[in-house]
Structure formats: C-alpha cells, structure tokens
mmCIF file of C-alpha atoms in Angstrom:
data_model
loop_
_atom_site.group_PDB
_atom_site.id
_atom_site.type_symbol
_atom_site.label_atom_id
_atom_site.label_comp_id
_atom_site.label_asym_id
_atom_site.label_seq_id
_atom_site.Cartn_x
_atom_site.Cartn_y
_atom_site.Cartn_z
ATOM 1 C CA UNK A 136 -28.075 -5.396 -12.770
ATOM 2 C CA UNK A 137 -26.874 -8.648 -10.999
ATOM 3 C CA UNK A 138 -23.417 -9.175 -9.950
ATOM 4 C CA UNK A 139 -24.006 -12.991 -9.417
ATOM 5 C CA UNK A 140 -21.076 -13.938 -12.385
ATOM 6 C CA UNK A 141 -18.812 -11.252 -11.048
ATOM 7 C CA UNK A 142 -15.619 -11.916 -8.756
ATOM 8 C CA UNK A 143 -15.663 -9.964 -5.996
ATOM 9 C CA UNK A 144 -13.270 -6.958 -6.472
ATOM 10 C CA UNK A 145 -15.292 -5.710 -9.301
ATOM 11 C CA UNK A 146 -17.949 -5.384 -6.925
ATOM 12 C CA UNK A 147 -15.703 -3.537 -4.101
ATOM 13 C CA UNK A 148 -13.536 -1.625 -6.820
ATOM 14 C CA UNK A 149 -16.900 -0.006 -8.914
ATOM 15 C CA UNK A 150 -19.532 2.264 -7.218
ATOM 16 C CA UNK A 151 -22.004 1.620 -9.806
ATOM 17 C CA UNK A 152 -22.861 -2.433 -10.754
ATOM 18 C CA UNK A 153 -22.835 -1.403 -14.766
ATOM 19 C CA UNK A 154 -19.299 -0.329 -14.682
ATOM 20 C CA UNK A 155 -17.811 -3.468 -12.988
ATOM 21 C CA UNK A 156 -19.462 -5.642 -15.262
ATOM 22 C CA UNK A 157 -18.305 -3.644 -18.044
ATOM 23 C CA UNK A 158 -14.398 -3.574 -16.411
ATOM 24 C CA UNK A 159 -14.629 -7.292 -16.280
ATOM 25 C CA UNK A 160 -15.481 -7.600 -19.975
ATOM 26 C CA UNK A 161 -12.495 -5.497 -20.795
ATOM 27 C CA UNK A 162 -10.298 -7.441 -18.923
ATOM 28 C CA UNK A 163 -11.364 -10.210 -20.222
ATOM 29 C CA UNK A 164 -10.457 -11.615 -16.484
ATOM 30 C CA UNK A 165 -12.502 -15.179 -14.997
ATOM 31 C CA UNK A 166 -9.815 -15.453 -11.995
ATOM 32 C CA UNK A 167 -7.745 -12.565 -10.454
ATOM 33 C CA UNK A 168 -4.158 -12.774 -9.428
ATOM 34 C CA UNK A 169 -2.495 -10.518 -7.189
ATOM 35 C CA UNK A 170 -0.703 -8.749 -9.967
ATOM 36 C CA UNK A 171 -3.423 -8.146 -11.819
ATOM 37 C CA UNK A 172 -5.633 -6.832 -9.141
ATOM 38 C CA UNK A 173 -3.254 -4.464 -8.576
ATOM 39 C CA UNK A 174 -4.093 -3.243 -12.219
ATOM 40 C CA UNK A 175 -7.343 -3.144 -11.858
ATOM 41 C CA UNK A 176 -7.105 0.257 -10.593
ATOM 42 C CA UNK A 177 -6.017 1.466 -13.465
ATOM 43 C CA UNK A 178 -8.687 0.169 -15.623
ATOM 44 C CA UNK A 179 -9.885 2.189 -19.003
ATOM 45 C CA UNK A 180 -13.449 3.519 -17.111
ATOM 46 C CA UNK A 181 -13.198 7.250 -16.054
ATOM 47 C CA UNK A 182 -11.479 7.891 -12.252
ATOM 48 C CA UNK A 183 -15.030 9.495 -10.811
ATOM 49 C CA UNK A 184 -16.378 6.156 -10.888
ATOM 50 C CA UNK A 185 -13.681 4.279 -8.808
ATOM 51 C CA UNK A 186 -13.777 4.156 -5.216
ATOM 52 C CA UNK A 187 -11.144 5.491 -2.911
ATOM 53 C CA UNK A 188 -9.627 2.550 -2.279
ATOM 54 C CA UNK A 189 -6.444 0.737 -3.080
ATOM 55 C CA UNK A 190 -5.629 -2.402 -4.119
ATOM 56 C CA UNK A 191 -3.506 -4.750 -2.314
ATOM 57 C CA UNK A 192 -4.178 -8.844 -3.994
ATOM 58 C CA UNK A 193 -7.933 -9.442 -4.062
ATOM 59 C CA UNK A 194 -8.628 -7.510 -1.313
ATOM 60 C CA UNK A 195 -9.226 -3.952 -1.693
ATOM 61 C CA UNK A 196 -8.310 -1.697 1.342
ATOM 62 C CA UNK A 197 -6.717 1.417 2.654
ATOM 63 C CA UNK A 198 -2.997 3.020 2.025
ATOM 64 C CA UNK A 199 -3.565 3.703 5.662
ATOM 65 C CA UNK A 200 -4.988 0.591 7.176
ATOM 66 C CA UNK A 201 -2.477 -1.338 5.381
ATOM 67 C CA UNK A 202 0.656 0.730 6.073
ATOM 68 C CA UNK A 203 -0.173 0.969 10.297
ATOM 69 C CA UNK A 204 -1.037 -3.219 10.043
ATOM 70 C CA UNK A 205 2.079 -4.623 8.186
ATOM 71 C CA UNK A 206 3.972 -1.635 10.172
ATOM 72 C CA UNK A 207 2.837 -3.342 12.925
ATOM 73 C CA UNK A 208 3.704 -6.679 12.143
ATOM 74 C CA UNK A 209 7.095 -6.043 11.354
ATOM 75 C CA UNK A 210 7.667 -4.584 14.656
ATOM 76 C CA UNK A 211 6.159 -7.305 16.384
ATOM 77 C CA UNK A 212 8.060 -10.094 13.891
ATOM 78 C CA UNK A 213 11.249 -8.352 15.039
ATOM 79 C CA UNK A 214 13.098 -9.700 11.847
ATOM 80 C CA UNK A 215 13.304 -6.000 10.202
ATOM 81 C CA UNK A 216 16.871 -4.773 11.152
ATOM 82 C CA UNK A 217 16.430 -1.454 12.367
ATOM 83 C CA UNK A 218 19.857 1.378 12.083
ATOM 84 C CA UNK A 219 21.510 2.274 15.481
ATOM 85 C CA UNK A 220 20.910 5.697 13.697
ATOM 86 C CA UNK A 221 17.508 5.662 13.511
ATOM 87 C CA UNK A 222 16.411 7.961 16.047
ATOM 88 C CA UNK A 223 19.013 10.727 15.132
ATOM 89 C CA UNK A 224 18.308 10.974 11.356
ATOM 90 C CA UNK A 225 16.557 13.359 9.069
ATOM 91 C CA UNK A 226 14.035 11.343 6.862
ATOM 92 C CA UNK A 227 15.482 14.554 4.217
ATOM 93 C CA UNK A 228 17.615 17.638 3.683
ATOM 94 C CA UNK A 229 14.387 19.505 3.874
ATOM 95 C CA UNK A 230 13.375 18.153 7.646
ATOM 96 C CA UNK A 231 14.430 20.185 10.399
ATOM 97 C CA UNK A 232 14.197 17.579 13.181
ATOM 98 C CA UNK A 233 14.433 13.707 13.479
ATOM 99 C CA UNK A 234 10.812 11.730 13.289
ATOM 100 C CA UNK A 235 8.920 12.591 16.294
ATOM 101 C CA UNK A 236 7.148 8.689 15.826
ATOM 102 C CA UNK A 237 9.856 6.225 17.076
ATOM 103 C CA UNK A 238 8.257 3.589 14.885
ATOM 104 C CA UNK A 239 8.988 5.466 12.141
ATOM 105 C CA UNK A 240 11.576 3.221 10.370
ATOM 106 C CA UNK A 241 9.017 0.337 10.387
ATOM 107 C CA UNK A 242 6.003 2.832 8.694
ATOM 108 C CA UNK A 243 8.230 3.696 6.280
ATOM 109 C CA UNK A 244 9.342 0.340 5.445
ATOM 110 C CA UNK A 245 5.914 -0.718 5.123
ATOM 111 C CA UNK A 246 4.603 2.254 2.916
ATOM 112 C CA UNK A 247 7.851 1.374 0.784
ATOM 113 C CA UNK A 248 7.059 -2.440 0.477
ATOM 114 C CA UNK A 249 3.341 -1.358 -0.512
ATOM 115 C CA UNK A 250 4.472 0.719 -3.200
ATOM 116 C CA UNK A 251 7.019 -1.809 -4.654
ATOM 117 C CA UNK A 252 4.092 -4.426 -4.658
ATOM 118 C CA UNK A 253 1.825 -2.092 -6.640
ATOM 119 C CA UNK A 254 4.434 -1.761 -9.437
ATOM 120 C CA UNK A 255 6.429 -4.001 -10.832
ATOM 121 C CA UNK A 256 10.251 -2.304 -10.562
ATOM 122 C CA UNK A 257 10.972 0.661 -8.663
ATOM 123 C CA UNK A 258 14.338 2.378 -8.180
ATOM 124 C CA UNK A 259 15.740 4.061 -5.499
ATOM 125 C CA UNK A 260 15.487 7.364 -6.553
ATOM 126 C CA UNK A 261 11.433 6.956 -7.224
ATOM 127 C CA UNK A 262 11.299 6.080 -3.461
ATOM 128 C CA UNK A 263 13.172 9.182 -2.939
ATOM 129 C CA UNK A 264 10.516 11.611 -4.912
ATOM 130 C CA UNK A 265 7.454 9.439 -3.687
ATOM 131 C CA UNK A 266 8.463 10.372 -0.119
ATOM 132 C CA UNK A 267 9.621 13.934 -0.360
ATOM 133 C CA UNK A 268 8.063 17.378 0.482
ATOM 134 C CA UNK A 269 8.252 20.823 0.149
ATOM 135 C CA UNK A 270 11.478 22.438 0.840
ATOM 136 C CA UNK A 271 10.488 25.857 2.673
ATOM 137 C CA UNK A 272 13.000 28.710 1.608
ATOM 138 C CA UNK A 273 11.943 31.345 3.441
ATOM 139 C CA UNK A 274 10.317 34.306 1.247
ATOM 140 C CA UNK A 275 11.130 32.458 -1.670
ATOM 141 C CA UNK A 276 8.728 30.316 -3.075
ATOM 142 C CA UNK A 277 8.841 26.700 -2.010
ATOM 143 C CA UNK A 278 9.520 23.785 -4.508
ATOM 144 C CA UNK A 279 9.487 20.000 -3.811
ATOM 145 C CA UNK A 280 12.409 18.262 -2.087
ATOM 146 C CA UNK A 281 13.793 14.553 -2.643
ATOM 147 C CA UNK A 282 13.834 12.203 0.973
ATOM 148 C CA UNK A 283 17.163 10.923 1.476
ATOM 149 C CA UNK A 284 18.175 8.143 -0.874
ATOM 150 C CA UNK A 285 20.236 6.473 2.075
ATOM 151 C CA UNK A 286 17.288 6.553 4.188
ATOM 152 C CA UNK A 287 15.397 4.786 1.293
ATOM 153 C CA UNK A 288 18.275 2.784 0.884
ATOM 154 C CA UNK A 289 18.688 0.827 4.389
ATOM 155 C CA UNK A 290 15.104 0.323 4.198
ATOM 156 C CA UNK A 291 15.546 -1.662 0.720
ATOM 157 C CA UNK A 292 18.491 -3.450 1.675
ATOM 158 C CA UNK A 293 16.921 -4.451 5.167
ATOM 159 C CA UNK A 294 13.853 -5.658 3.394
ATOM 160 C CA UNK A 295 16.060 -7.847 1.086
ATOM 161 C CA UNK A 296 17.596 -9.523 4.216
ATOM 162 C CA UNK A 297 14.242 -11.000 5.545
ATOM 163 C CA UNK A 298 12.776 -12.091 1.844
ATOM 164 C CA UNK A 299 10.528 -9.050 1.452
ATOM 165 C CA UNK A 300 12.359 -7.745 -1.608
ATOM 166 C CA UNK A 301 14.379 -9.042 -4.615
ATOM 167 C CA UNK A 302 16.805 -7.020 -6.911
ATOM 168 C CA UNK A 303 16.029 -6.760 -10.923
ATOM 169 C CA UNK A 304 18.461 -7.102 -13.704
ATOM 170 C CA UNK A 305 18.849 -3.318 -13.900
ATOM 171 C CA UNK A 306 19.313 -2.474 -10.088
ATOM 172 C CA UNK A 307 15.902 -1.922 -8.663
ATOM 173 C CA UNK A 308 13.957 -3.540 -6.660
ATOM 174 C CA UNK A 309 10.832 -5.774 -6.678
ATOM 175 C CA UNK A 310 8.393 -7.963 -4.599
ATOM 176 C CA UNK A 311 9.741 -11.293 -3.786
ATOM 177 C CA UNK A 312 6.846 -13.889 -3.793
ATOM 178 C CA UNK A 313 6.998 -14.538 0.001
ATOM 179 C CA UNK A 314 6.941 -10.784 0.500
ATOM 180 C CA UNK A 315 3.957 -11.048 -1.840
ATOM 181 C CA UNK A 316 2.656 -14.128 0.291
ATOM 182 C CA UNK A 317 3.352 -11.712 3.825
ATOM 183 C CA UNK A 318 1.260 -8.656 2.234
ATOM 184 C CA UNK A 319 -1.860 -10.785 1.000
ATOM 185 C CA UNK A 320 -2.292 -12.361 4.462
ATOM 186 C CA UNK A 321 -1.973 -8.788 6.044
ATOM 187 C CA UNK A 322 -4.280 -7.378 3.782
ATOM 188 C CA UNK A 323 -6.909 -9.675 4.024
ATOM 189 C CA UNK A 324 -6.478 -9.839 7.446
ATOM 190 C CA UNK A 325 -7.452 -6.114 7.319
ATOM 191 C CA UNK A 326 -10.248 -6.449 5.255
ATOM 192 C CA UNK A 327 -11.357 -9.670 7.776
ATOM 193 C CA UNK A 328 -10.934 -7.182 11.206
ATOM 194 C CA UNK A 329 -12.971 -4.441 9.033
ATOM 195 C CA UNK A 330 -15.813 -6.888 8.053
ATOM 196 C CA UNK A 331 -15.859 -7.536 12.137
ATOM 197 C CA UNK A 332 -16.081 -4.054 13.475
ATOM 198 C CA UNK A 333 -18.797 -3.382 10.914
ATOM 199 C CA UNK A 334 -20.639 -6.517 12.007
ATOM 200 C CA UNK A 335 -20.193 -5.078 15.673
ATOM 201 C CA UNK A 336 -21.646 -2.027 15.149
ATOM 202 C CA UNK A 337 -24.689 -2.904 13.087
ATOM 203 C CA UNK A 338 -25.097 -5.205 16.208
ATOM 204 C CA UNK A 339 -24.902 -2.171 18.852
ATOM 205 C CA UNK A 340 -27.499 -0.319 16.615
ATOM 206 C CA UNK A 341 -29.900 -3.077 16.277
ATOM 207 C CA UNK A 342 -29.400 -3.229 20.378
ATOM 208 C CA UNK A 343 -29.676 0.197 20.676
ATOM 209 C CA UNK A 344 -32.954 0.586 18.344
ATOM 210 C CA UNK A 345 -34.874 -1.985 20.679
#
C-alpha cells in the first residue's frame, strides 16, 4: 500500500504500511505538532505493531540517543548550574555510593527534561518513582525504592533558571516552549547524524562488495 499521502512519522512510528495509514485516519491528523507526536505513541492500534522507538517532535528516535546528545549539549552550553555537592551525593537512600559517571547531573537532567516533554505536567514526586530502584534488604525480599526528591529537585529548579522548564498552576512542572524549541533541534539533529552514519556504511559495503 503506498505511503505517498502520509507524513512521515506514520511511516517511522508503524512497522507495517496498513497500520499507519489506518493511525492517521484515526487521528484525523494532516500536520503534526510536537505535542501531538508525542501522542502518537499512544495511538488505539495494538503495542506489537509499534516500533521501539520514542517520540521526541516529528522525529522519532532513541531514549538513549537523545538522553547522551542533549546531555551533551548541556555540558558543552555550560548554562546548567551544576551543585558543589554533586560529586558527594547519593542519587537515593537505596544507593550505596555516589555516581561513578561525573556527568551524571547533566544525564539526569536530560532524561528528566525528556520525560517532562513527553507529558504534559509532572510532579516532583513522579520524577522520584520514574528514577528509583530496588532497595536490597538483605534476605528479605527486595521492593522498589523512591530517588531522592532533592536530587530531582535541583535538577527542576536549575532547568527553570536557563528556560528549559516552567511551573503549572498546581506546582509541577512543564516544558517551556524554548525548552521545547532546544529538544526538537537536538532531536532532529540525532535523527540527521543517524541518517549519515547509515549513508556511510551502505557506502563502505558497496566499496567493500567491488
């Protein structure tokens, strides 16, 4: 079935042509916008046929591609105001030891801005649960720990402070639109450098065939 009429993250998002098509005529979408995109994932067709991707504006990429690049970037911006504490702290009550990564503040803070982009308020104490673990207690059976909410915290606030995030009426927290601006030129700057490196290597196999 031709995909001619369909934008292009139906055609990244669905394995099979039929079920794009058929996502676009529920969504009843011409144009996607970045907040809607982000929906997509969640669309009505069973989860088997979705590929294992996420969505970040119309781009469709990787938790992990994303995270290390905008990590990266707000390292090299130097704008993110990093704690004097931040090589001494616990990430949890649960941790025994400190991060062994001493980027760890700036992975963090990117995984956290990700996650506030795909939703549309998010508290601190949802951070908190999204990056715990399992709290080990010894022959007793293990259950699942919180991270520390002033961890989460000082990354929200220090977000806030270079435009990243904006506070809600209730207390959370939310994407500001030149935080959504920052994350749509990352991500499709990911999905640009991936399109390369494929090109690259189809290159060094043709070379290598002849």
């Amino acid at each position: 079935m031709p995909l001619t009429n369909l934008p292009n993250p139906f055609e990244q998002l669905y394995s099979y042509p039929e079920f794009a098509e058929a996502a676009m005529r529920r969504t009843r979408l011409d144009k996607i916008d970045t907040h809607k995109a982000a929906k997509v994932v969640h669309a009505r067709l069973p989860a088997p046929f979705l590929k294992k991707t996420t969505s970040i504006c119309r781009e469709y990429v990787t938790s992990e591609a994303f995270i290390a690049a905008y990590a990266s970037h707000l390292k090299r911006s130097g704008k993110l105001e990093v704690p004097v504490w931040v090589d001494l702290v616990k990430t949890g009550s649960f941790k025994e030891l400190a991060p062994y990564d001493p980027d760890w503040f700036y992975v963090r803070a990117a995984a956290v801005a990700r996650h506030i982009y795909l939703r549309k308020d998010v508290g601190i104490g949802a951070l908190t649960k999204l990056h715990g673990g399992r709290n080990r207690r010894g022959n007793r059976p293990s259950h699942h720990a919180d991270s520390s909410a002033s961890v989460q915290r000082k990354i929200c606030q220090a977000l806030e402070k270079i435009g990243v995030l904006e506070q809600t009426e209730n207390g959370g927290r939310r994407i500001s639109q030149d935080g959504q601006r920052d994350l749509d030129r990352i991500a499709t700057a990911v999905v640009e450098a991936a399109k390369e490196e494929e090109e690259e290597d189809e290159e060094e196999a043709e070379e290598d065939e002849e």
